[in-house]
Amino acid sequence: MTNEVNESPPLQTFDGHHDDALDRILKLLKQDEQPVDLSFVNDYDNAILANLIESLPDQYRQQIWPQLAEQRFWPILHLMQYETVKHLFDLFTAQQIAALQSHIGDAEIVEFADFLPEQMVDTYLEQQDQLSATQLQDALSYDDEQIGRYTDLHILRARPNSTVQRIKQRLLDKQDKHVAVYLVDAQGQFQGACSMTDIINADDHTRLKELSFSIEVFDHQQMLSEVALSVNVLAGHAWHPVQRDGKIIGAIAVSNLVQWLQERSLEVAISEAPSNEEDLFTPVRTAAKMRAIWLTTNLATAFLASWVIGLFEGALQQLVALAILMPVVASMGGIAGSQTLAVALRGIALNHLQQSNLKLLLNKEIKIAAWNGLLLGVVIAGVVSYWFSSIPLGLVIFVAIVLNSLAAAASATLIPFLLKKMKIDPAVAGSVILTTVTDIVGFVAFLGLASLFLMH
């Protein structure tokens, strides 16, 4: 669904205006004067608005969304990351859900059906005629990675010997907008494709087989990943035929395949992300819970490394406990920092992280670091106190873990942004600098506190 709202003056496009829009809105929202007039956001085009909403935390998203024209809701949502849209649905009011319901179409049902309110989907299906509802339910029966789910059934099948005049008449008689014309034999087997442009420009008596060309055909059960990586895109052709049981049933848009490739390339670029379900401003409690899983996993490996070092305790003499536990402090800071670094890199890659919202992200990451640092610090302190029969040592490592977690969150948020300002690739240099920071802070905090409170 691609409904657009015609504005006057013309909508401001994405060529450099996102940064200005983000800065302008944040300055207004941070003012003490309430309410704030945000009606001007409708002057921006859908791409800017989608990126803008993804660049802001929930409390600001909830103030911007009601300002938008209802006809723009779905077009804007289609431009956002899947997980961001999923999270937004938890924030929408009943009135906003009703507005979305009134403008929903097949594309929205197919793409977002996995988390749309059940009543919204059922209501839409009930409003369709029997054929449309059956086709939509058939699409939803596919896995969300199978191309059958995204197959457009609005194709025109024709025999190779049909004339251009007959096809033109069929196109005029049909109210549906056909996306492609495919040639099939009497058994429904694919014989070739015809360009709409060639059909329009051809003489009426021309046979379709004279205009046909070969194009790859995909099976309805193939995965988007497989098709996207293997497709041979033909210039000027935006659709590829899809078959089931050897017969053509529809077409898959090249844009769907390109979108998958774009998302995959982003995942590879930031493969250290803690979860693909976290956007830039996922709520603190939710983000902390997701990351805690990996932090806990890392804790097990960190204690394993400490146990190996402990095998040499005779040589390390009276400083053995400190030497054994140093990797725990460094490792916890390192993994916590890498999670924050991945989120910041994603924000930079998607143009969500700017100077104007850097402080908001920093505040969020500090809260997450404090949450997980305190929680896991207590666990580590308990284990250490029991292991070495020393409550003071447990308290020392607890404080060191918390301090290193906070330092890791702050540095991992700021480092990629500063590197970008210095025109240094943050994806390459960020982890190197982060590791240095977390190691130094971790060891200084742990050994410094131990020297002050344990050695005497």
PDB file of N, CA and C in Angstrom, residues 78-160:
ATOM      1  N   HIS A  78       5.652   0.920   6.531  1.00  0.00           N
ATOM      2  CA  HIS A  78       6.319   0.039   5.571  1.00  0.00           C
ATOM      3  C   HIS A  78       7.789   0.400   5.386  1.00  0.00           C
ATOM      4  N   LEU A  79       8.143   1.628   5.710  1.00  0.00           N
ATOM      5  CA  LEU A  79       9.523   2.076   5.538  1.00  0.00           C
ATOM      6  C   LEU A  79      10.380   1.822   6.776  1.00  0.00           C
ATOM      7  N   MET A  80       9.767   1.318   7.838  1.00  0.00           N
ATOM      8  CA  MET A  80      10.498   1.078   9.089  1.00  0.00           C
ATOM      9  C   MET A  80      10.968  -0.371   9.174  1.00  0.00           C
ATOM     10  N   GLN A  81      11.883  -0.606  10.113  1.00  0.00           N
ATOM     11  CA  GLN A  81      12.306  -1.961  10.401  1.00  0.00           C
ATOM     12  C   GLN A  81      11.129  -2.744  10.981  1.00  0.00           C
ATOM     13  N   TYR A  82      11.105  -4.036  10.671  1.00  0.00           N
ATOM     14  CA  TYR A  82      10.010  -4.900  11.089  1.00  0.00           C
ATOM     15  C   TYR A  82       9.800  -4.859  12.602  1.00  0.00           C
ATOM     16  N   GLU A  83      10.901  -4.964  13.367  1.00  0.00           N
ATOM     17  CA  GLU A  83      10.784  -5.013  14.822  1.00  0.00           C
ATOM     18  C   GLU A  83      10.339  -3.678  15.407  1.00  0.00           C
ATOM     19  N   THR A  84      10.665  -2.572  14.729  1.00  0.00           N
ATOM     20  CA  THR A  84      10.198  -1.268  15.199  1.00  0.00           C
ATOM     21  C   THR A  84       8.687  -1.174  15.044  1.00  0.00           C
ATOM     22  N   VAL A  85       8.178  -1.626  13.901  1.00  0.00           N
ATOM     23  CA  VAL A  85       6.726  -1.614  13.669  1.00  0.00           C
ATOM     24  C   VAL A  85       6.027  -2.490  14.704  1.00  0.00           C
ATOM     25  N   LYS A  86       6.610  -3.645  14.974  1.00  0.00           N
ATOM     26  CA  LYS A  86       6.033  -4.550  15.966  1.00  0.00           C
ATOM     27  C   LYS A  86       5.951  -3.878  17.330  1.00  0.00           C
ATOM     28  N   HIS A  87       6.996  -3.166  17.698  1.00  0.00           N
ATOM     29  CA  HIS A  87       7.003  -2.475  18.986  1.00  0.00           C
ATOM     30  C   HIS A  87       6.002  -1.320  19.005  1.00  0.00           C
ATOM     31  N   LEU A  88       5.867  -0.597  17.900  1.00  0.00           N
ATOM     32  CA  LEU A  88       4.941   0.537  17.842  1.00  0.00           C
ATOM     33  C   LEU A  88       3.496   0.093  18.082  1.00  0.00           C
ATOM     34  N   PHE A  89       3.160  -1.102  17.636  1.00  0.00           N
ATOM     35  CA  PHE A  89       1.789  -1.576  17.816  1.00  0.00           C
ATOM     36  C   PHE A  89       1.432  -1.746  19.292  1.00  0.00           C
ATOM     37  N   ASP A  90       2.433  -1.915  20.127  1.00  0.00           N
ATOM     38  CA  ASP A  90       2.180  -1.986  21.566  1.00  0.00           C
ATOM     39  C   ASP A  90       1.907  -0.602  22.155  1.00  0.00           C
ATOM     40  N   LEU A  91       2.258   0.444  21.404  1.00  0.00           N
ATOM     41  CA  LEU A  91       2.091   1.817  21.892  1.00  0.00           C
ATOM     42  C   LEU A  91       0.825   2.485  21.353  1.00  0.00           C
ATOM     43  N   PHE A  92       0.310   1.976  20.245  1.00  0.00           N
ATOM     44  CA  PHE A  92      -0.833   2.635  19.604  1.00  0.00           C
ATOM     45  C   PHE A  92      -2.082   2.603  20.490  1.00  0.00           C
ATOM     46  N   THR A  93      -2.821   3.694  20.447  1.00  0.00           N
ATOM     47  CA  THR A  93      -4.095   3.767  21.164  1.00  0.00           C
ATOM     48  C   THR A  93      -5.172   3.053  20.346  1.00  0.00           C
ATOM     49  N   ALA A  94      -6.327   2.849  20.980  1.00  0.00           N
ATOM     50  CA  ALA A  94      -7.450   2.204  20.286  1.00  0.00           C
ATOM     51  C   ALA A  94      -7.868   3.031  19.076  1.00  0.00           C
ATOM     52  N   GLN A  95      -7.820   4.347  19.203  1.00  0.00           N
ATOM     53  CA  GLN A  95      -8.180   5.214  18.092  1.00  0.00           C
ATOM     54  C   GLN A  95      -7.195   5.074  16.929  1.00  0.00           C
ATOM     55  N   GLN A  96      -5.916   4.972  17.243  1.00  0.00           N
ATOM     56  CA  GLN A  96      -4.910   4.815  16.197  1.00  0.00           C
ATOM     57  C   GLN A  96      -5.022   3.445  15.527  1.00  0.00           C
ATOM     58  N   ILE A  97      -5.338   2.414  16.311  1.00  0.00           N
ATOM     59  CA  ILE A  97      -5.554   1.086  15.736  1.00  0.00           C
ATOM     60  C   ILE A  97      -6.737   1.124  14.774  1.00  0.00           C
ATOM     61  N   ALA A  98      -7.789   1.840  15.173  1.00  0.00           N
ATOM     62  CA  ALA A  98      -8.967   1.949  14.305  1.00  0.00           C
ATOM     63  C   ALA A  98      -8.621   2.670  13.001  1.00  0.00           C
ATOM     64  N   ALA A  99      -7.786   3.695  13.092  1.00  0.00           N
ATOM     65  CA  ALA A  99      -7.353   4.414  11.888  1.00  0.00           C
ATOM     66  C   ALA A  99      -6.551   3.503  10.971  1.00  0.00           C
ATOM     67  N   LEU A 100      -5.683   2.703  11.562  1.00  0.00           N
ATOM     68  CA  LEU A 100      -4.913   1.751  10.769  1.00  0.00           C
ATOM     69  C   LEU A 100      -5.832   0.719  10.120  1.00  0.00           C
ATOM     70  N   GLN A 101      -6.846   0.295  10.864  1.00  0.00           N
ATOM     71  CA  GLN A 101      -7.804  -0.672  10.334  1.00  0.00           C
ATOM     72  C   GLN A 101      -8.517  -0.127   9.100  1.00  0.00           C
ATOM     73  N   SER A 102      -8.858   1.144   9.124  1.00  0.00           N
ATOM     74  CA  SER A 102      -9.632   1.732   8.030  1.00  0.00           C
ATOM     75  C   SER A 102      -8.834   1.881   6.741  1.00  0.00           C
ATOM     76  N   HIS A 103      -7.507   1.819   6.840  1.00  0.00           N
ATOM     77  CA  HIS A 103      -6.667   1.990   5.648  1.00  0.00           C
ATOM     78  C   HIS A 103      -5.843   0.759   5.313  1.00  0.00           C
ATOM     79  N   ILE A 104      -6.127  -0.355   5.965  1.00  0.00           N
ATOM     80  CA  ILE A 104      -5.312  -1.551   5.780  1.00  0.00           C
ATOM     81  C   ILE A 104      -5.588  -2.206   4.431  1.00  0.00           C
ATOM     82  N   GLY A 105      -4.595  -2.865   3.877  1.00  0.00           N
ATOM     83  CA  GLY A 105      -4.733  -3.563   2.609  1.00  0.00           C
ATOM     84  C   GLY A 105      -4.040  -4.908   2.643  1.00  0.00           C
ATOM     85  N   ASP A 106      -4.046  -5.604   1.520  1.00  0.00           N
ATOM     86  CA  ASP A 106      -3.419  -6.920   1.446  1.00  0.00           C
ATOM     87  C   ASP A 106      -1.946  -6.878   1.842  1.00  0.00           C
ATOM     88  N   ALA A 107      -1.226  -5.842   1.384  1.00  0.00           N
ATOM     89  CA  ALA A 107       0.211  -5.759   1.634  1.00  0.00           C
ATOM     90  C   ALA A 107       0.503  -5.713   3.131  1.00  0.00           C
ATOM     91  N   GLU A 108      -0.328  -5.003   3.882  1.00  0.00           N
ATOM     92  CA  GLU A 108      -0.117  -4.889   5.324  1.00  0.00           C
ATOM     93  C   GLU A 108      -0.403  -6.222   6.026  1.00  0.00           C
ATOM     94  N   ILE A 109      -1.462  -6.902   5.598  1.00  0.00           N
ATOM     95  CA  ILE A 109      -1.808  -8.192   6.188  1.00  0.00           C
ATOM     96  C   ILE A 109      -0.686  -9.194   5.956  1.00  0.00           C
ATOM     97  N   VAL A 110      -0.190  -9.243   4.739  1.00  0.00           N
ATOM     98  CA  VAL A 110       0.849 -10.214   4.393  1.00  0.00           C
ATOM     99  C   VAL A 110       2.142  -9.938   5.145  1.00  0.00           C
ATOM    100  N   GLU A 111       2.545  -8.667   5.210  1.00  0.00           N
ATOM    101  CA  GLU A 111       3.841  -8.340   5.791  1.00  0.00           C
ATOM    102  C   GLU A 111       3.842  -8.379   7.315  1.00  0.00           C
ATOM    103  N   PHE A 112       2.731  -7.947   7.944  1.00  0.00           N
ATOM    104  CA  PHE A 112       2.739  -7.782   9.400  1.00  0.00           C
ATOM    105  C   PHE A 112       1.769  -8.707  10.131  1.00  0.00           C
ATOM    106  N   ALA A 113       1.223  -9.684   9.452  1.00  0.00           N
ATOM    107  CA  ALA A 113       0.179 -10.527  10.052  1.00  0.00           C
ATOM    108  C   ALA A 113       0.633 -11.216  11.328  1.00  0.00           C
ATOM    109  N   ASP A 114       1.932 -11.477  11.458  1.00  0.00           N
ATOM    110  CA  ASP A 114       2.416 -12.231  12.619  1.00  0.00           C
ATOM    111  C   ASP A 114       2.192 -11.517  13.943  1.00  0.00           C
ATOM    112  N   PHE A 115       2.044 -10.190  13.923  1.00  0.00           N
ATOM    113  CA  PHE A 115       1.839  -9.487  15.189  1.00  0.00           C
ATOM    114  C   PHE A 115       0.641  -8.542  15.170  1.00  0.00           C
ATOM    115  N   LEU A 116      -0.047  -8.409  14.041  1.00  0.00           N
ATOM    116  CA  LEU A 116      -1.234  -7.551  14.011  1.00  0.00           C
ATOM    117  C   LEU A 116      -2.295  -8.109  14.956  1.00  0.00           C
ATOM    118  N   PRO A 117      -3.098  -7.217  15.567  1.00  0.00           N
ATOM    119  CA  PRO A 117      -4.180  -7.708  16.428  1.00  0.00           C
ATOM    120  C   PRO A 117      -5.064  -8.685  15.651  1.00  0.00           C
ATOM    121  N   GLU A 118      -5.417  -9.795  16.283  1.00  0.00           N
ATOM    122  CA  GLU A 118      -6.201 -10.825  15.609  1.00  0.00           C
ATOM    123  C   GLU A 118      -7.512 -10.272  15.073  1.00  0.00           C
ATOM    124  N   GLN A 119      -8.125  -9.370  15.820  1.00  0.00           N
ATOM    125  CA  GLN A 119      -9.396  -8.790  15.384  1.00  0.00           C
ATOM    126  C   GLN A 119      -9.217  -7.976  14.111  1.00  0.00           C
ATOM    127  N   MET A 120      -8.079  -7.290  13.981  1.00  0.00           N
ATOM    128  CA  MET A 120      -7.815  -6.488  12.788  1.00  0.00           C
ATOM    129  C   MET A 120      -7.735  -7.376  11.546  1.00  0.00           C
ATOM    130  N   VAL A 121      -7.022  -8.486  11.667  1.00  0.00           N
ATOM    131  CA  VAL A 121      -6.881  -9.405  10.541  1.00  0.00           C
ATOM    132  C   VAL A 121      -8.223 -10.036  10.200  1.00  0.00           C
ATOM    133  N   ASP A 122      -8.955 -10.514  11.213  1.00  0.00           N
ATOM    134  CA  ASP A 122     -10.245 -11.163  10.981  1.00  0.00           C
ATOM    135  C   ASP A 122     -11.237 -10.196  10.336  1.00  0.00           C
ATOM    136  N   THR A 123     -11.266  -8.960  10.826  1.00  0.00           N
ATOM    137  CA  THR A 123     -12.183  -7.973  10.275  1.00  0.00           C
ATOM    138  C   THR A 123     -11.890  -7.707   8.805  1.00  0.00           C
ATOM    139  N   TYR A 124     -10.611  -7.608   8.479  1.00  0.00           N
ATOM    140  CA  TYR A 124     -10.245  -7.357   7.085  1.00  0.00           C
ATOM    141  C   TYR A 124     -10.654  -8.521   6.191  1.00  0.00           C
ATOM    142  N   LEU A 125     -10.392  -9.738   6.646  1.00  0.00           N
ATOM    143  CA  LEU A 125     -10.741 -10.912   5.846  1.00  0.00           C
ATOM    144  C   LEU A 125     -12.250 -11.011   5.639  1.00  0.00           C
ATOM    145  N   GLU A 126     -13.019 -10.649   6.655  1.00  0.00           N
ATOM    146  CA  GLU A 126     -14.471 -10.703   6.551  1.00  0.00           C
ATOM    147  C   GLU A 126     -15.010  -9.707   5.530  1.00  0.00           C
ATOM    148  N   GLN A 127     -14.262  -8.627   5.317  1.00  0.00           N
ATOM    149  CA  GLN A 127     -14.708  -7.590   4.383  1.00  0.00           C
ATOM    150  C   GLN A 127     -14.388  -7.924   2.926  1.00  0.00           C
ATOM    151  N   GLN A 128     -13.558  -8.963   2.707  1.00  0.00           N
ATOM    152  CA  GLN A 128     -13.180  -9.318   1.347  1.00  0.00           C
ATOM    153  C   GLN A 128     -14.178 -10.301   0.745  1.00  0.00           C
ATOM    154  N   ASP A 129     -14.226 -10.327  -0.586  1.00  0.00           N
ATOM    155  CA  ASP A 129     -15.054 -11.350  -1.220  1.00  0.00           C
ATOM    156  C   ASP A 129     -14.388 -12.705  -1.019  1.00  0.00           C
ATOM    157  N   GLN A 130     -15.118 -13.768  -1.318  1.00  0.00           N
ATOM    158  CA  GLN A 130     -14.634 -15.109  -1.002  1.00  0.00           C
ATOM    159  C   GLN A 130     -13.312 -15.412  -1.695  1.00  0.00           C
ATOM    160  N   LEU A 131     -13.162 -15.001  -2.954  1.00  0.00           N
ATOM    161  CA  LEU A 131     -11.939 -15.281  -3.700  1.00  0.00           C
ATOM    162  C   LEU A 131     -10.750 -14.557  -3.089  1.00  0.00           C
ATOM    163  N   SER A 132     -10.917 -13.263  -2.783  1.00  0.00           N
ATOM    164  CA  SER A 132      -9.818 -12.475  -2.219  1.00  0.00           C
ATOM    165  C   SER A 132      -9.415 -13.004  -0.852  1.00  0.00           C
ATOM    166  N   ALA A 133     -10.403 -13.352  -0.019  1.00  0.00           N
ATOM    167  CA  ALA A 133     -10.110 -13.870   1.315  1.00  0.00           C
ATOM    168  C   ALA A 133      -9.366 -15.195   1.232  1.00  0.00           C
ATOM    169  N   THR A 134      -9.780 -16.052   0.286  1.00  0.00           N
ATOM    170  CA  THR A 134      -9.113 -17.348   0.114  1.00  0.00           C
ATOM    171  C   THR A 134      -7.665 -17.158  -0.317  1.00  0.00           C
ATOM    172  N   GLN A 135      -7.445 -16.232  -1.247  1.00  0.00           N
ATOM    173  CA  GLN A 135      -6.088 -15.975  -1.728  1.00  0.00           C
ATOM    174  C   GLN A 135      -5.206 -15.416  -0.613  1.00  0.00           C
ATOM    175  N   LEU A 136      -5.779 -14.547   0.205  1.00  0.00           N
ATOM    176  CA  LEU A 136      -5.005 -13.950   1.288  1.00  0.00           C
ATOM    177  C   LEU A 136      -4.664 -14.987   2.352  1.00  0.00           C
ATOM    178  N   GLN A 137      -5.627 -15.837   2.685  1.00  0.00           N
ATOM    179  CA  GLN A 137      -5.380 -16.889   3.658  1.00  0.00           C
ATOM    180  C   GLN A 137      -4.340 -17.880   3.141  1.00  0.00           C
ATOM    181  N   ASP A 138      -4.360 -18.101   1.832  1.00  0.00           N
ATOM    182  CA  ASP A 138      -3.354 -18.974   1.229  1.00  0.00           C
ATOM    183  C   ASP A 138      -1.963 -18.370   1.381  1.00  0.00           C
ATOM    184  N   ALA A 139      -1.848 -17.045   1.194  1.00  0.00           N
ATOM    185  CA  ALA A 139      -0.560 -16.366   1.349  1.00  0.00           C
ATOM    186  C   ALA A 139      -0.063 -16.481   2.790  1.00  0.00           C
ATOM    187  N   LEU A 140      -0.974 -16.341   3.748  1.00  0.00           N
ATOM    188  CA  LEU A 140      -0.592 -16.392   5.156  1.00  0.00           C
ATOM    189  C   LEU A 140      -0.219 -17.805   5.613  1.00  0.00           C
ATOM    190  N   SER A 141      -0.535 -18.805   4.807  1.00  0.00           N
ATOM    191  CA  SER A 141      -0.184 -20.182   5.169  1.00  0.00           C
ATOM    192  C   SER A 141       1.304 -20.458   4.967  1.00  0.00           C
ATOM    193  N   TYR A 142       1.989 -19.565   4.239  1.00  0.00           N
ATOM    194  CA  TYR A 142       3.416 -19.734   4.012  1.00  0.00           C
ATOM    195  C   TYR A 142       4.215 -19.169   5.176  1.00  0.00           C
ATOM    196  N   ASP A 143       5.425 -19.702   5.343  1.00  0.00           N
ATOM    197  CA  ASP A 143       6.377 -19.130   6.282  1.00  0.00           C
ATOM    198  C   ASP A 143       6.723 -17.719   5.816  1.00  0.00           C
ATOM    199  N   ASP A 144       7.068 -16.821   6.764  1.00  0.00           N
ATOM    200  CA  ASP A 144       7.322 -15.439   6.374  1.00  0.00           C
ATOM    201  C   ASP A 144       8.598 -15.272   5.560  1.00  0.00           C
ATOM    202  N   GLU A 145       9.365 -16.356   5.345  1.00  0.00           N
ATOM    203  CA  GLU A 145      10.556 -16.285   4.503  1.00  0.00           C
ATOM    204  C   GLU A 145      10.341 -16.963   3.155  1.00  0.00           C
ATOM    205  N   GLN A 146       9.179 -17.574   2.937  1.00  0.00           N
ATOM    206  CA  GLN A 146       8.898 -18.229   1.656  1.00  0.00           C
ATOM    207  C   GLN A 146       8.311 -17.223   0.673  1.00  0.00           C
ATOM    208  N   ILE A 147       8.698 -17.349  -0.598  1.00  0.00           N
ATOM    209  CA  ILE A 147       8.251 -16.355  -1.584  1.00  0.00           C
ATOM    210  C   ILE A 147       6.758 -16.473  -1.879  1.00  0.00           C
ATOM    211  N   GLY A 148       6.174 -17.645  -1.577  1.00  0.00           N
ATOM    212  CA  GLY A 148       4.734 -17.790  -1.793  1.00  0.00           C
ATOM    213  C   GLY A 148       3.923 -16.777  -1.008  1.00  0.00           C
ATOM    214  N   ARG A 149       4.462 -16.342   0.120  1.00  0.00           N
ATOM    215  CA  ARG A 149       3.758 -15.367   0.959  1.00  0.00           C
ATOM    216  C   ARG A 149       3.698 -13.992   0.288  1.00  0.00           C
ATOM    217  N   TYR A 150       4.680 -13.699  -0.544  1.00  0.00           N
ATOM    218  CA  TYR A 150       4.775 -12.371  -1.161  1.00  0.00           C
ATOM    219  C   TYR A 150       4.452 -12.398  -2.652  1.00  0.00           C
ATOM    220  N   THR A 151       3.871 -13.495  -3.109  1.00  0.00           N
ATOM    221  CA  THR A 151       3.531 -13.627  -4.525  1.00  0.00           C
ATOM    222  C   THR A 151       2.278 -12.820  -4.852  1.00  0.00           C
ATOM    223  N   ASP A 152       2.382 -11.975  -5.866  1.00  0.00           N
ATOM    224  CA  ASP A 152       1.235 -11.193  -6.339  1.00  0.00           C
ATOM    225  C   ASP A 152       0.501 -12.024  -7.386  1.00  0.00           C
ATOM    226  N   LEU A 153      -0.790 -12.251  -7.159  1.00  0.00           N
ATOM    227  CA  LEU A 153      -1.583 -13.106  -8.046  1.00  0.00           C
ATOM    228  C   LEU A 153      -2.162 -12.357  -9.236  1.00  0.00           C
ATOM    229  N   HIS A 154      -1.943 -11.042  -9.286  1.00  0.00           N
ATOM    230  CA  HIS A 154      -2.529 -10.234 -10.359  1.00  0.00           C
ATOM    231  C   HIS A 154      -1.665 -10.288 -11.612  1.00  0.00           C
ATOM    232  N   ILE A 155      -1.656 -11.453 -12.236  1.00  0.00           N
ATOM    233  CA  ILE A 155      -0.943 -11.623 -13.497  1.00  0.00           C
ATOM    234  C   ILE A 155      -1.946 -11.997 -14.585  1.00  0.00           C
ATOM    235  N   LEU A 156      -1.547 -11.801 -15.812  1.00  0.00           N
ATOM    236  CA  LEU A 156      -2.400 -12.160 -16.942  1.00  0.00           C
ATOM    237  C   LEU A 156      -1.732 -13.312 -17.684  1.00  0.00           C
ATOM    238  N   ARG A 157      -2.433 -14.448 -17.767  1.00  0.00           N
ATOM    239  CA  ARG A 157      -1.912 -15.605 -18.499  1.00  0.00           C
ATOM    240  C   ARG A 157      -2.479 -15.590 -19.904  1.00  0.00           C
ATOM    241  N   ALA A 158      -1.632 -15.882 -20.866  1.00  0.00           N
ATOM    242  CA  ALA A 158      -2.075 -15.852 -22.262  1.00  0.00           C
ATOM    243  C   ALA A 158      -1.363 -16.946 -23.044  1.00  0.00           C
ATOM    244  N   ARG A 159      -1.962 -17.334 -24.179  1.00  0.00           N
ATOM    245  CA  ARG A 159      -1.338 -18.315 -25.060  1.00  0.00           C
ATOM    246  C   ARG A 159      -0.332 -17.611 -25.970  1.00  0.00           C
ATOM    247  N   PRO A 160       0.721 -18.295 -26.357  1.00  0.00           N
ATOM    248  CA  PRO A 160       1.743 -17.675 -27.199  1.00  0.00           C
ATOM    249  C   PRO A 160       1.212 -17.116 -28.511  1.00  0.00           C
TER     250      PRO A 160
END
